Short mmCIF file of C-alpha atoms in Angstrom, two decimals:
data_model
loop_
_atom_site.label_atom_id
_atom_site.label_comp_id
_atom_site.label_asym_id
_atom_site.label_seq_id
_atom_site.Cartn_x
_atom_site.Cartn_y
_atom_site.Cartn_z
CA UNK A 1035 36.85 79.09 104.61
CA UNK A 1036 38.40 82.03 106.66
CA UNK A 1037 38.84 83.74 103.06
CA UNK A 1038 35.47 82.89 101.93
CA UNK A 1039 33.38 84.25 104.93
CA UNK A 1040 35.36 87.38 105.00
CA UNK A 1041 34.76 87.45 101.00
CA UNK A 1042 31.25 86.78 101.48
CA UNK A 1043 30.89 89.43 104.54
CA UNK A 1044 32.80 92.06 102.01
CA UNK A 1045 31.38 91.80 98.79
CA UNK A 1046 27.35 90.96 100.10
CA UNK A 1047 27.84 94.96 102.33
CA UNK A 1048 29.09 96.10 98.61
CA UNK A 1049 26.28 94.82 96.68
CA UNK A 1050 23.81 95.95 99.68
CA UNK A 1051 25.15 99.43 98.99
CA UNK A 1052 24.68 99.46 95.18
CA UNK A 1053 21.46 98.35 95.29
CA UNK A 1054 20.79 100.35 97.89
CA UNK A 1055 21.79 103.60 96.38
CA UNK A 1056 20.41 102.14 93.11
CA UNK A 1057 16.60 102.23 95.14
CA UNK A 1058 16.24 98.64 95.14
CA UNK A 1059 14.70 97.68 98.69
CA UNK A 1060 15.33 94.60 100.72
CA UNK A 1061 12.74 92.28 101.63
CA UNK A 1062 11.74 92.39 105.28
CA UNK A 1063 13.45 89.38 107.11
CA UNK A 1064 10.97 86.30 108.23
CA UNK A 1065 9.98 87.04 111.60
CA UNK A 1066 11.27 90.66 112.20
CA UNK A 1067 8.32 93.12 113.39
CA UNK A 1068 8.81 94.42 110.08
CA UNK A 1069 7.56 90.77 108.17
CA UNK A 1070 4.90 91.06 111.12
CA UNK A 1071 3.65 93.99 110.32
CA UNK A 1072 3.62 92.60 107.16
CA UNK A 1073 -0.19 90.76 105.95
CA UNK A 1074 1.76 89.63 102.92
CA UNK A 1075 4.43 87.95 104.81
CA UNK A 1076 3.81 84.03 104.46
CA UNK A 1077 6.67 83.63 108.15
CA UNK A 1078 4.67 86.39 109.96
CA UNK A 1079 4.57 85.44 113.46
CA UNK A 1080 7.08 82.26 112.89
CA UNK A 1081 7.41 81.64 116.34
CA UNK A 1082 10.01 81.40 119.53
CA UNK A 1083 13.33 82.56 118.47
CA UNK A 1084 14.74 79.03 119.19
CA UNK A 1085 12.62 77.40 116.69
CA UNK A 1086 15.54 79.11 114.59
CA UNK A 1087 17.40 75.85 115.35
CA UNK A 1088 15.43 73.69 114.24
CA UNK A 1089 16.42 73.77 110.09
CA UNK A 1090 19.69 73.06 111.08
CA UNK A 1091 19.49 69.67 113.00
CA UNK A 1092 19.77 67.21 109.89
CA UNK A 1093 23.38 68.55 109.41
CA UNK A 1094 23.78 68.80 113.31
CA UNK A 1095 22.71 64.85 113.71
CA UNK A 1096 24.72 64.19 110.52
CA UNK A 1097 28.09 65.32 111.93
CA UNK A 1098 27.76 63.75 114.73
CA UNK A 1099 27.08 60.29 113.62
CA UNK A 1100 29.96 60.75 111.62
CA UNK A 1101 33.42 59.30 111.25
CA UNK A 1102 34.74 62.37 112.05
CA UNK A 1103 32.75 62.20 115.59
CA UNK A 1104 30.61 58.98 116.69
CA UNK A 1105 31.60 55.80 114.06
CA UNK A 1106 29.26 53.90 116.42
CA UNK A 1107 25.92 54.82 114.62
CA UNK A 1108 25.62 55.24 111.06
CA UNK A 1109 23.04 58.13 109.53
CA UNK A 1110 21.53 58.39 105.88
CA UNK A 1111 20.51 62.04 105.24
CA UNK A 1112 17.10 60.94 105.13
CA UNK A 1113 16.94 59.15 108.17
CA UNK A 1114 18.32 62.68 109.74
CA UNK A 1115 15.73 64.85 108.26
CA UNK A 1116 12.68 62.46 109.45
CA UNK A 1117 14.53 62.43 113.04
CA UNK A 1118 15.03 66.08 112.65
CA UNK A 1119 11.09 66.08 111.72
CA UNK A 1120 9.89 64.25 114.89
CA UNK A 1121 12.34 66.57 117.05
CA UNK A 1122 10.81 69.71 115.47
CA UNK A 1123 7.47 68.06 115.94
CA UNK A 1124 7.73 67.55 119.75
CA UNK A 1125 9.54 70.94 120.45
CA UNK A 1126 6.59 72.84 118.85
CA UNK A 1127 4.14 70.64 120.90
CA UNK A 1128 5.70 71.26 124.31
CA UNK A 1129 6.26 75.31 123.65
CA UNK A 1130 2.22 74.88 121.56
CA UNK A 1131 0.76 72.55 124.16
CA UNK A 1132 -1.64 71.83 121.25
CA UNK A 1133 -1.40 68.28 119.80
CA UNK A 1134 -3.86 69.66 117.26
CA UNK A 1135 -2.33 72.50 116.44
CA UNK A 1136 1.03 70.82 116.21
CA UNK A 1137 -0.13 67.92 113.42
CA UNK A 1138 -1.79 70.69 111.50
CA UNK A 1139 0.95 73.24 111.07
CA UNK A 1140 3.51 69.75 109.92
CA UNK A 1141 1.42 68.73 106.88
CA UNK A 1142 3.29 72.10 105.65
CA UNK A 1143 6.14 70.22 105.32
CA UNK A 1144 4.94 68.05 103.01
CA UNK A 1145 3.19 70.56 101.75
CA UNK A 1146 6.79 71.99 101.16
CA UNK A 1147 8.14 69.12 99.36
CA UNK A 1148 5.43 69.00 96.70
CA UNK A 1149 5.75 72.38 95.90
CA UNK A 1150 9.87 72.61 95.76
CA UNK A 1151 9.57 68.88 93.47
CA UNK A 1152 7.39 71.04 90.51
CA UNK A 1153 9.94 73.69 90.33
CA UNK A 1154 12.97 72.97 91.75
CA UNK A 1155 13.99 69.76 91.44
CA UNK A 1156 12.68 69.39 88.35
CA UNK A 1157 15.36 72.00 86.60
CA UNK A 1158 17.96 70.15 88.57
CA UNK A 1159 17.05 67.22 86.90
CA UNK A 1160 17.23 69.39 83.59
CA UNK A 1161 20.66 70.16 84.43
CA UNK A 1162 21.70 66.76 85.60
CA UNK A 1163 20.75 65.60 82.17
CA UNK A 1164 22.70 68.34 80.54
CA UNK A 1165 26.01 67.45 82.33
CA UNK A 1166 25.13 64.06 81.66
CA UNK A 1167 24.51 64.98 78.09
CA UNK A 1168 28.01 67.07 77.72
CA UNK A 1169 30.11 64.77 79.08
CA UNK A 1170 28.94 61.41 77.22
CA UNK A 1171 29.73 63.64 73.51
CA UNK A 1172 33.07 63.82 75.22
CA UNK A 1173 33.51 67.66 74.70
CA UNK A 1174 34.93 68.42 78.26
CA UNK A 1175 37.28 64.77 77.65
CA UNK A 1176 38.18 66.38 74.83
CA UNK A 1177 39.57 69.38 76.19
CA UNK A 1178 41.07 68.07 79.33
CA UNK A 1179 43.11 66.03 76.63
CA UNK A 1180 44.47 68.61 74.50
CA UNK A 1181 45.77 70.60 77.44
CA UNK A 1182 47.16 67.56 79.04
CA UNK A 1183 49.41 66.53 76.38
CA UNK A 1184 51.37 69.43 75.91
CA UNK A 1185 54.44 68.46 76.77
CA UNK A 1186 56.16 72.52 76.47
CA UNK A 1187 53.56 74.12 78.76
CA UNK A 1188 54.95 75.67 82.22
CA UNK A 1189 53.96 74.96 85.50
CA UNK A 1190 52.03 77.58 85.94
CA UNK A 1191 50.65 77.79 82.75
CA UNK A 1192 49.21 74.10 83.11
CA UNK A 1193 48.05 74.29 86.58
CA UNK A 1194 45.81 77.88 85.42
CA UNK A 1195 45.11 75.79 82.35
CA UNK A 1196 43.60 72.77 84.01
CA UNK A 1197 41.96 74.93 86.95
CA UNK A 1198 40.21 76.95 83.76
CA UNK A 1199 38.76 73.78 81.74
CA UNK A 1200 37.77 72.78 85.14
CA UNK A 1201 35.81 75.61 86.06
CA UNK A 1202 34.48 75.85 82.69
CA UNK A 1203 33.27 72.31 82.66
CA UNK A 1204 32.05 73.05 86.30
CA UNK A 1205 29.73 76.03 85.63
CA UNK A 1206 28.57 74.33 81.99
CA UNK A 1207 27.48 71.08 83.98
CA UNK A 1208 26.23 72.43 87.11
CA UNK A 1209 28.19 69.35 88.52
CA UNK A 1210 31.99 69.81 90.39
CA UNK A 1211 31.71 65.71 91.11
CA UNK A 1212 30.93 64.88 87.08
CA UNK A 1213 33.36 67.28 85.95
CA UNK A 1214 36.00 66.20 87.81
CA UNK A 1215 36.12 62.48 87.92
CA UNK A 1216 35.93 62.86 84.30
CA UNK A 1217 39.47 64.79 84.84
CA UNK A 1218 41.29 63.09 86.93
CA UNK A 1219 42.72 60.28 85.56
CA UNK A 1220 44.68 62.79 83.18
CA UNK A 1221 46.16 65.11 85.88
CA UNK A 1222 49.17 62.58 86.29
CA UNK A 1223 50.04 63.19 82.62
CA UNK A 1224 49.61 66.65 83.29
CA UNK A 1225 51.61 66.77 86.18
CA UNK A 1226 54.47 64.54 84.54
CA UNK A 1227 54.25 66.86 81.25
CA UNK A 1228 55.63 69.92 83.52
CA UNK A 1229 57.45 67.45 85.57
CA UNK A 1230 55.39 68.68 88.95
CA UNK A 1231 53.99 66.94 91.91
CA UNK A 1232 50.66 65.20 91.11
CA UNK A 1233 49.31 65.81 94.37
CA UNK A 1234 50.20 69.72 93.98
CA UNK A 1235 48.17 69.97 91.01
CA UNK A 1236 45.02 67.98 91.67
CA UNK A 1237 44.23 69.73 95.00
CA UNK A 1238 43.79 73.22 93.69
CA UNK A 1239 42.03 71.78 91.12
CA UNK A 1240 39.41 69.67 92.79
CA UNK A 1241 38.81 72.62 95.17
CA UNK A 1242 38.22 74.45 92.09
CA UNK A 1243 36.05 72.08 90.82
CA UNK A 1244 33.72 72.50 94.19
CA UNK A 1245 34.10 76.07 94.64
CA UNK A 1246 32.64 76.52 90.75
CA UNK A 1247 29.44 75.01 91.47
CA UNK A 1248 28.67 77.59 93.61
CA UNK A 1249 29.30 79.88 89.97
CA UNK A 1250 26.91 77.99 88.24
CA UNK A 1251 23.36 78.65 87.41
CA UNK A 1252 22.42 75.10 86.92
CA UNK A 1253 23.96 73.50 89.64
CA UNK A 1254 21.54 72.09 91.95
CA UNK A 1255 22.35 73.89 94.96
CA UNK A 1256 22.00 77.35 93.47
CA UNK A 1257 19.06 76.47 92.14
CA UNK A 1258 17.62 75.07 95.48
CA UNK A 1259 18.12 77.94 97.10
CA UNK A 1260 16.95 80.16 94.31
CA UNK A 1261 13.68 78.44 94.48
CA UNK A 1262 13.50 78.83 98.21
CA UNK A 1263 14.24 82.45 98.21
CA UNK A 1264 12.57 83.63 95.40
CA UNK A 1265 15.63 85.29 93.45
CA UNK A 1266 17.04 84.41 90.10
CA UNK A 1267 19.84 82.05 89.45
CA UNK A 1268 21.85 85.17 87.83
CA UNK A 1269 21.10 87.22 90.83
CA UNK A 1270 22.21 84.40 93.70
CA UNK A 1271 25.90 84.08 91.38
CA UNK A 1272 26.75 87.67 90.89
CA UNK A 1273 27.40 87.92 94.37
CA UNK A 1274 28.91 84.43 94.77
CA UNK A 1275 31.57 84.57 91.60
CA UNK A 1276 33.61 87.17 93.48
CA UNK A 1277 33.86 85.31 96.60
CA UNK A 1278 34.70 81.94 95.12
CA UNK A 1279 37.66 83.60 92.56
CA UNK A 1280 38.50 84.97 95.98
CA UNK A 1281 38.62 81.35 97.41
CA UNK A 1282 40.81 79.94 94.86
CA UNK A 1283 43.18 82.62 94.58
CA UNK A 1284 43.65 81.25 98.65
CA UNK A 1285 44.22 77.79 97.67
CA UNK A 1286 46.11 77.75 94.83
CA UNK A 1287 48.55 79.62 96.30
CA UNK A 1288 48.51 77.70 99.77
CA UNK A 1289 48.72 74.34 97.37
CA UNK A 1290 51.69 75.98 95.82
CA UNK A 1291 52.90 77.10 99.50
CA UNK A 1292 52.86 73.75 100.90
CA UNK A 1293 52.59 71.28 98.70
#
């Protein structure tokens, strides 16, 4: 997490400077003075600063009411979102003191759901269908079995081959979970073929699957962020790939050292 955070800071600054040198200007930040002076900005006059806390309420609730913090209440994602909407409505009502205006503005949430469903969700469904079809025809499992059956392969070569296949599978399918679930049963055989600890092989490969999702232009998270931000998935992954590679290097080294 520390490596990825530091990597984002450095890599994004480099991309920003590179784009500035090419004459590419950044869009004004929503709610800033520059954005409010722009009549085309849909977020002009978005509201007080404390409104910025409201979008992270679902994440906060899911963390608090989880086995890590408090097990007395089980909270689903849908419930957390609905509770957060009600809290946001109450905060807006207390801030603006207009029930009619707060109700009218709350309609934007449902309008946004409809717009996202017609674009982002449709792309996510197509990506999931592609991933499922690729898995069903056996393309990924064939590569995995071929690598796991190699008896004379060295430890580091086996690790890099397995991680390479996992990264490729995740980028192509857009799902780290589906690729790893198809991958994991063969990892003990691969580890045994080079006389290596299975856990030490599983951990970096599993973490590589999670990090690779941010490198796939058809993954749900990339499509969702690109749809909301108005950028293309390719523009996003250009900035995420270097950081994710750095995270994989750190995870691999840490696994070799501590496991």
